[in-house]
Amino acid sequence: MSQENVEIVRRIYEGWSRGDFSAGIDHFDPDIEFSMQFGVDGGEGRGAAALASAWQENLRNWQDWRTGEIDELIESGDSVVVIGPIRGRGKHSEAEVEIPDAACAFTFRNGRIVKIVPTDSRQKALDAVGLSE
């Protein structure tokens, strides 16, 4: 199952790199847990509707927000961690922003994503799934 999880995450990141943050939502468990550890407000919660609302709240300040190429992909049991940059341009300031060491931790159960932790650091993502450097 872990290779299948890796491929799901790769497809999600392909969508996110195009700015399509609805990519892969069919793999999200309806009771998904999330902890957004970047952005102005961050956000934690549970449920697909709450996650969508938190994403929309974060994206409202950006004219453009995308993941970059995957620099590293770490698979461990039911978890997949992706390391790769995020780039954005502020909606009002038009300032260019890059988070070079951004990461996202995905936890799977029975082929569904049950937890997601997008963060601004590799270490925070690894910690989210119980891994260390």
Tab-separated table of C-alpha atoms in Angstrom:
chain	number	residue	atom	x	y	z
A	1	MET	CA	0.000	0.000	0.000
A	2	SER	CA	2.857	2.456	0.672
A	3	GLN	CA	3.863	2.764	-2.995
A	4	GLU	CA	0.228	3.513	-3.798
A	5	ASN	CA	0.270	6.219	-1.088
A	6	VAL	CA	3.417	7.724	-2.618
A	7	GLU	CA	1.757	7.862	-6.044
A	8	ILE	CA	-1.351	9.539	-4.575
A	9	VAL	CA	0.853	12.208	-2.986
A	10	ARG	CA	2.779	12.723	-6.248
A	11	ARG	CA	-0.508	13.303	-8.109
A	12	ILE	CA	-1.677	15.740	-5.426
A	13	TYR	CA	1.575	17.705	-5.722
A	14	GLU	CA	1.270	17.777	-9.510
A	15	GLY	CA	-2.065	19.539	-9.079
A	16	TRP	CA	-0.784	21.843	-6.356
A	17	SER	CA	2.151	22.864	-8.579
A	18	ARG	CA	-0.446	24.148	-11.072
A	19	GLY	CA	-2.328	25.968	-8.284
A	20	ASP	CA	-5.097	23.339	-8.213
A	21	PHE	CA	-5.604	22.775	-4.493
A	22	SER	CA	-8.616	20.561	-5.102
A	23	ALA	CA	-6.295	17.920	-6.573
A	24	GLY	CA	-6.594	14.653	-4.711
A	25	ILE	CA	-9.508	15.581	-2.476
A	26	ASP	CA	-11.174	12.303	-3.389
A	27	HIS	CA	-8.394	10.622	-1.349
A	28	PHE	CA	-9.088	12.715	1.771
A	29	ASP	CA	-11.032	11.011	4.536
A	30	PRO	CA	-14.229	12.965	5.369
A	31	ASP	CA	-13.005	13.209	8.985
A	32	ILE	CA	-9.460	14.303	8.004
A	33	GLU	CA	-7.394	15.958	10.720
A	34	PHE	CA	-5.233	18.917	9.719
A	35	SER	CA	-2.699	21.298	11.191
A	36	MET	CA	-1.593	24.116	8.880
A	37	GLN	CA	1.710	25.327	10.291
A	38	PHE	CA	2.431	28.291	8.048
A	39	GLY	CA	0.698	31.383	6.825
A	40	VAL	CA	-0.784	34.289	8.710
A	41	ASP	CA	-3.399	32.357	10.626
A	42	GLY	CA	-2.356	28.728	10.323
A	43	GLY	CA	-5.209	26.577	11.482
A	44	GLU	CA	-6.075	23.241	12.966
A	45	GLY	CA	-9.203	21.213	12.718
A	46	ARG	CA	-11.021	18.151	11.606
A	47	GLY	CA	-13.221	17.384	8.628
A	48	ALA	CA	-13.074	17.969	4.897
A	49	ALA	CA	-15.254	21.105	5.031
A	50	ALA	CA	-13.083	22.656	7.759
A	51	LEU	CA	-9.931	21.848	5.771
A	52	ALA	CA	-11.374	23.446	2.620
A	53	SER	CA	-12.311	26.544	4.611
A	54	ALA	CA	-8.816	26.794	6.150
A	55	TRP	CA	-7.179	26.429	2.694
A	56	GLN	CA	-9.460	29.124	1.263
A	57	GLU	CA	-8.695	31.440	4.181
A	58	ASN	CA	-4.964	30.994	3.635
A	59	LEU	CA	-5.196	31.421	-0.140
A	60	ARG	CA	-7.310	34.595	0.006
A	61	ASN	CA	-4.186	36.703	0.596
A	62	TRP	CA	-2.337	35.353	-2.430
A	63	GLN	CA	-2.605	36.195	-6.096
A	64	ASP	CA	-0.592	33.090	-6.852
A	65	TRP	CA	0.403	30.242	-4.508
A	66	ARG	CA	1.949	26.994	-5.717
A	67	THR	CA	4.183	24.180	-4.685
A	68	GLY	CA	7.388	23.748	-6.615
A	69	GLU	CA	9.069	20.555	-7.716
A	70	ILE	CA	9.366	17.819	-5.116
A	71	ASP	CA	12.911	17.934	-3.725
A	72	GLU	CA	12.536	14.907	-1.496
A	73	LEU	CA	9.856	12.341	-0.760
A	74	ILE	CA	10.068	10.245	2.408
A	75	GLU	CA	7.835	7.219	2.892
A	76	SER	CA	7.540	5.485	6.245
A	77	GLY	CA	4.761	3.011	6.932
A	78	ASP	CA	1.442	4.833	6.511
A	79	SER	CA	3.096	8.253	6.208
A	80	VAL	CA	4.506	10.217	3.292
A	81	VAL	CA	6.450	13.460	3.740
A	82	VAL	CA	7.114	15.775	0.816
A	83	ILE	CA	9.858	18.402	0.919
A	84	GLY	CA	9.801	21.108	-1.731
A	85	PRO	CA	9.449	24.856	-2.122
A	86	ILE	CA	6.273	26.897	-2.065
A	87	ARG	CA	6.138	30.122	-4.040
A	88	GLY	CA	3.587	32.872	-3.885
A	89	ARG	CA	2.809	36.456	-4.812
A	90	GLY	CA	0.832	38.612	-2.410
A	91	LYS	CA	-2.579	39.705	-3.635
A	92	HIS	CA	-2.235	43.295	-2.448
A	93	SER	CA	1.522	43.803	-2.137
A	94	GLU	CA	2.474	41.679	-5.167
A	95	ALA	CA	5.566	40.734	-3.141
A	96	GLU	CA	7.187	37.465	-4.217
A	97	VAL	CA	7.600	34.930	-1.417
A	98	GLU	CA	9.385	31.590	-1.378
A	99	ILE	CA	9.543	29.014	1.391
A	100	PRO	CA	12.418	26.830	0.136
A	101	ASP	CA	12.185	24.138	2.835
A	102	ALA	CA	8.384	23.816	2.906
A	103	ALA	CA	7.020	20.378	3.596
A	104	CYS	CA	3.786	18.479	3.925
A	105	ALA	CA	3.153	15.333	5.956
A	106	PHE	CA	0.385	12.950	4.898
A	107	THR	CA	-0.876	10.079	7.040
A	108	PHE	CA	-2.914	7.318	5.397
A	109	ARG	CA	-5.294	4.695	6.715
A	110	ASN	CA	-6.886	2.156	4.378
A	111	GLY	CA	-5.833	4.155	1.309
A	112	ARG	CA	-7.368	7.426	2.585
A	113	ILE	CA	-5.532	10.510	3.855
A	114	VAL	CA	-6.574	10.855	7.503
A	115	LYS	CA	-4.135	13.616	8.493
A	116	ILE	CA	-2.311	16.375	6.649
A	117	VAL	CA	0.265	18.792	8.062
A	118	PRO	CA	1.481	21.451	5.607
A	119	THR	CA	4.368	23.323	7.208
A	120	ASP	CA	7.219	25.712	6.572
A	121	SER	CA	9.941	23.285	7.620
A	122	ARG	CA	11.189	19.815	6.939
A	123	GLN	CA	11.673	19.081	10.648
A	124	LYS	CA	8.095	20.024	11.563
A	125	ALA	CA	6.772	17.660	8.890
A	126	LEU	CA	8.991	14.825	10.054
A	127	ASP	CA	7.937	15.445	13.659
A	128	ALA	CA	4.278	15.319	12.589
A	129	VAL	CA	4.691	11.667	11.545
A	130	GLY	CA	7.092	10.646	14.304
A	131	LEU	CA	10.305	10.671	12.248
A	132	SER	CA	13.574	12.390	13.071
A	133	GLU	CA	16.579	13.443	11.042
